[in-house]
Each structure stands twice: as C-alpha cells, then as structure tokens.
C-alpha cells in the first residue's frame, strides 16, 4: 500500500516532485490524500482478524509511514542529491509521516464506538 501511494504521488508530481506547484495546490493535494484515506483506513482495519483496532492502527501507520519516508529519502536524497532538509522543503510529503499516526488511531476509536448489529 505504501509503495502504491508513493508511486502515485511521484507520477502525479513529475517532473520536480511538486516543487513547482503553487502552495494552494500542495495544500489541496494533502487534503485530497487525507480524504482518500478516511474510508480506506476503516476498510483495512475491519479486515484484520483481531478486533484490536487501536493497536492495529498503530501498526498500519508504521507500515505506511516508514516506507514512505524511506522511498522519499532514496528518491530525493540518494538519487536526487539533496540532503535531509528535504523534510522541510517537501513539507507536503512530510506531513504524512506524522498525520497517519493521528488519523489511523482516531479512525480506530471511531470503529470501536460504532454500534454493533444485533440479530
């Protein structure tokens, strides 16, 4: 999932990985990705075998954000010749290194509070 998300982001941001986009477009892209993950997170969490939604949400955040950072590091620093300050210049990427750690547990709490169907 993280590789597909990253790959889509790279293709959409070519040729300069969104650096030439206006600020408002970068903000809109961040909002769009966040909105995309609103239904995706509960879908994934509900498909897991156990019902430990909060614990699973942290694992989901880990498995998504760490690879995203690594892909960006390889693409921007190792291949692009930049340095670690890319975290600030590419803030619209970096926001997801942290936002999923908030968004997914909040989603998990919401799932836990959903009424269950009774037969």
PDB file of C-alpha atoms in Angstrom:
ATOM      1  CA  UNK A   1       0.000   0.000   0.000  1.00  0.00           C
ATOM      2  CA  UNK A   2       2.777   2.428   0.844  1.00  0.00           C
ATOM      3  CA  UNK A   3       4.618   1.755  -2.405  1.00  0.00           C
ATOM      4  CA  UNK A   4       1.458   2.286  -4.467  1.00  0.00           C
ATOM      5  CA  UNK A   5       0.698   5.521  -2.610  1.00  0.00           C
ATOM      6  CA  UNK A   6       4.252   6.747  -3.071  1.00  0.00           C
ATOM      7  CA  UNK A   7       4.419   5.686  -6.716  1.00  0.00           C
ATOM      8  CA  UNK A   8       1.181   7.504  -7.498  1.00  0.00           C
ATOM      9  CA  UNK A   9       2.473  10.597  -5.695  1.00  0.00           C
ATOM     10  CA  UNK A  10       5.728  10.527  -7.683  1.00  0.00           C
ATOM     11  CA  UNK A  11       3.966  10.162 -11.026  1.00  0.00           C
ATOM     12  CA  UNK A  12       1.496  12.906 -10.217  1.00  0.00           C
ATOM     13  CA  UNK A  13       4.280  15.239  -9.055  1.00  0.00           C
ATOM     14  CA  UNK A  14       6.604  14.839 -12.023  1.00  0.00           C
ATOM     15  CA  UNK A  15       8.946  16.323 -13.067  1.00  0.00           C
ATOM     16  CA  UNK A  16      10.046  18.044  -9.857  1.00  0.00           C
ATOM     17  CA  UNK A  17       8.026  16.213  -7.179  1.00  0.00           C
ATOM     18  CA  UNK A  18       5.568  19.117  -6.696  1.00  0.00           C
ATOM     19  CA  UNK A  19       8.179  21.815  -6.144  1.00  0.00           C
ATOM     20  CA  UNK A  20       6.749  23.933  -8.981  1.00  0.00           C
ATOM     21  CA  UNK A  21       3.164  23.553  -7.770  1.00  0.00           C
ATOM     22  CA  UNK A  22       1.600  26.583  -6.078  1.00  0.00           C
ATOM     23  CA  UNK A  23       1.119  26.424  -2.326  1.00  0.00           C
ATOM     24  CA  UNK A  24      -2.654  26.125  -2.656  1.00  0.00           C
ATOM     25  CA  UNK A  25      -2.319  23.086  -4.932  1.00  0.00           C
ATOM     26  CA  UNK A  26       0.001  21.393  -2.443  1.00  0.00           C
ATOM     27  CA  UNK A  27      -2.486  22.014   0.364  1.00  0.00           C
ATOM     28  CA  UNK A  28      -5.314  20.685  -1.822  1.00  0.00           C
ATOM     29  CA  UNK A  29      -3.303  17.543  -2.597  1.00  0.00           C
ATOM     30  CA  UNK A  30      -2.675  16.940   1.122  1.00  0.00           C
ATOM     31  CA  UNK A  31      -6.372  17.327   1.852  1.00  0.00           C
ATOM     32  CA  UNK A  32      -7.298  15.011  -1.030  1.00  0.00           C
ATOM     33  CA  UNK A  33      -4.942  12.260   0.153  1.00  0.00           C
ATOM     34  CA  UNK A  34      -6.214  12.605   3.713  1.00  0.00           C
ATOM     35  CA  UNK A  35      -9.802  12.345   2.499  1.00  0.00           C
ATOM     36  CA  UNK A  36      -8.890   9.294   0.405  1.00  0.00           C
ATOM     37  CA  UNK A  37      -7.578   7.521   3.480  1.00  0.00           C
ATOM     38  CA  UNK A  38     -10.691   8.277   5.570  1.00  0.00           C
ATOM     39  CA  UNK A  39     -12.659   5.345   4.074  1.00  0.00           C
ATOM     40  CA  UNK A  40      -9.557   3.284   3.305  1.00  0.00           C
ATOM     41  CA  UNK A  41      -8.321   3.075   6.916  1.00  0.00           C
ATOM     42  CA  UNK A  42     -11.521   1.574   8.395  1.00  0.00           C
ATOM     43  CA  UNK A  43     -11.779  -0.794   5.439  1.00  0.00           C
ATOM     44  CA  UNK A  44      -8.291  -2.129   6.159  1.00  0.00           C
ATOM     45  CA  UNK A  45      -8.721  -2.194   9.947  1.00  0.00           C
ATOM     46  CA  UNK A  46     -12.011  -4.094   9.743  1.00  0.00           C
ATOM     47  CA  UNK A  47     -10.426  -6.739   7.524  1.00  0.00           C
ATOM     48  CA  UNK A  48      -7.851  -7.684  10.175  1.00  0.00           C
ATOM     49  CA  UNK A  49      -8.520 -10.886  12.073  1.00  0.00           C
ATOM     50  CA  UNK A  50      -8.473  -9.429  15.562  1.00  0.00           C
ATOM     51  CA  UNK A  51     -10.582  -6.554  16.807  1.00  0.00           C
ATOM     52  CA  UNK A  52      -7.714  -4.634  18.401  1.00  0.00           C
ATOM     53  CA  UNK A  53      -8.365  -1.649  16.191  1.00  0.00           C
ATOM     54  CA  UNK A  54      -6.200   0.893  18.014  1.00  0.00           C
ATOM     55  CA  UNK A  55      -3.197  -1.428  18.206  1.00  0.00           C
ATOM     56  CA  UNK A  56      -3.672  -2.366  14.556  1.00  0.00           C
ATOM     57  CA  UNK A  57      -3.968   1.298  13.594  1.00  0.00           C
ATOM     58  CA  UNK A  58      -0.503   1.978  15.005  1.00  0.00           C
ATOM     59  CA  UNK A  59       0.912  -0.949  13.045  1.00  0.00           C
ATOM     60  CA  UNK A  60      -0.836   0.340   9.936  1.00  0.00           C
ATOM     61  CA  UNK A  61       0.667   3.796  10.482  1.00  0.00           C
ATOM     62  CA  UNK A  62       4.114   2.264  10.985  1.00  0.00           C
ATOM     63  CA  UNK A  63       3.899   0.096   7.884  1.00  0.00           C
ATOM     64  CA  UNK A  64       2.766   3.047   5.812  1.00  0.00           C
ATOM     65  CA  UNK A  65       4.877   5.950   7.076  1.00  0.00           C
ATOM     66  CA  UNK A  66       8.278   4.318   7.499  1.00  0.00           C
ATOM     67  CA  UNK A  67       8.372   3.023   3.923  1.00  0.00           C
ATOM     68  CA  UNK A  68       7.087   6.384   2.629  1.00  0.00           C
ATOM     69  CA  UNK A  69       9.966   8.128   4.367  1.00  0.00           C
ATOM     70  CA  UNK A  70      12.472   5.588   3.051  1.00  0.00           C
ATOM     71  CA  UNK A  71      11.164   5.925  -0.524  1.00  0.00           C
ATOM     72  CA  UNK A  72      11.325   9.718  -0.306  1.00  0.00           C
ATOM     73  CA  UNK A  73      14.811   9.576   1.200  1.00  0.00           C
ATOM     74  CA  UNK A  74      16.080   7.325  -1.591  1.00  0.00           C
ATOM     75  CA  UNK A  75      14.356   9.357  -4.328  1.00  0.00           C
ATOM     76  CA  UNK A  76      15.173  12.838  -3.050  1.00  0.00           C
ATOM     77  CA  UNK A  77      18.450  12.416  -1.166  1.00  0.00           C
ATOM     78  CA  UNK A  78      20.249   9.410  -2.610  1.00  0.00           C
ATOM     79  CA  UNK A  79      19.103   9.698  -6.229  1.00  0.00           C
ATOM     80  CA  UNK A  80      18.329  13.426  -6.320  1.00  0.00           C
ATOM     81  CA  UNK A  81      21.444  14.598  -4.490  1.00  0.00           C
ATOM     82  CA  UNK A  82      19.519  16.599  -1.890  1.00  0.00           C
ATOM     83  CA  UNK A  83      20.008  16.425   1.878  1.00  0.00           C
ATOM     84  CA  UNK A  84      17.810  15.756   4.917  1.00  0.00           C
ATOM     85  CA  UNK A  85      16.435  19.285   4.848  1.00  0.00           C
ATOM     86  CA  UNK A  86      14.066  17.944   2.201  1.00  0.00           C
ATOM     87  CA  UNK A  87      11.757  17.245   5.147  1.00  0.00           C
ATOM     88  CA  UNK A  88      11.068  20.982   5.340  1.00  0.00           C
ATOM     89  CA  UNK A  89      11.129  21.860   1.632  1.00  0.00           C
ATOM     90  CA  UNK A  90       8.861  18.926   0.836  1.00  0.00           C
ATOM     91  CA  UNK A  91       6.542  19.583   3.784  1.00  0.00           C
ATOM     92  CA  UNK A  92       3.576  18.313   1.771  1.00  0.00           C
ATOM     93  CA  UNK A  93       5.206  14.860   1.830  1.00  0.00           C
ATOM     94  CA  UNK A  94       6.470  15.075   5.394  1.00  0.00           C
ATOM     95  CA  UNK A  95       3.028  15.862   6.761  1.00  0.00           C
ATOM     96  CA  UNK A  96       2.041  12.247   6.059  1.00  0.00           C
ATOM     97  CA  UNK A  97       4.951  10.885   8.082  1.00  0.00           C
ATOM     98  CA  UNK A  98       3.011  12.192  11.087  1.00  0.00           C
ATOM     99  CA  UNK A  99      -0.624  12.633  10.096  1.00  0.00           C
ATOM    100  CA  UNK A 100      -1.296   8.924   9.664  1.00  0.00           C
ATOM    101  CA  UNK A 101      -0.172   8.412  13.284  1.00  0.00           C
ATOM    102  CA  UNK A 102      -3.099  10.632  14.296  1.00  0.00           C
ATOM    103  CA  UNK A 103      -5.627   9.783  11.605  1.00  0.00           C
ATOM    104  CA  UNK A 104      -5.477   5.989  11.916  1.00  0.00           C
ATOM    105  CA  UNK A 105      -5.869   5.763  15.718  1.00  0.00           C
ATOM    106  CA  UNK A 106      -8.748   8.270  15.564  1.00  0.00           C
ATOM    107  CA  UNK A 107     -10.350   6.101  12.910  1.00  0.00           C
ATOM    108  CA  UNK A 108      -9.825   3.040  15.102  1.00  0.00           C
ATOM    109  CA  UNK A 109     -11.514   4.752  18.044  1.00  0.00           C
ATOM    110  CA  UNK A 110     -14.434   5.616  15.800  1.00  0.00           C
ATOM    111  CA  UNK A 111     -14.735   1.984  14.674  1.00  0.00           C
ATOM    112  CA  UNK A 112     -14.702   0.813  18.288  1.00  0.00           C
ATOM    113  CA  UNK A 113     -17.607   3.120  19.094  1.00  0.00           C
ATOM    114  CA  UNK A 114     -19.758   2.016  16.161  1.00  0.00           C
ATOM    115  CA  UNK A 115     -22.938   0.252  17.223  1.00  0.00           C
ATOM    116  CA  UNK A 116     -22.883  -3.440  16.507  1.00  0.00           C
ATOM    117  CA  UNK A 117     -25.640  -5.184  14.669  1.00  0.00           C
ATOM    118  CA  UNK A 118     -27.798  -7.405  16.807  1.00  0.00           C
ATOM    119  CA  UNK A 119     -29.676 -10.363  15.445  1.00  0.00           C
TER     120      UNK A 119
END
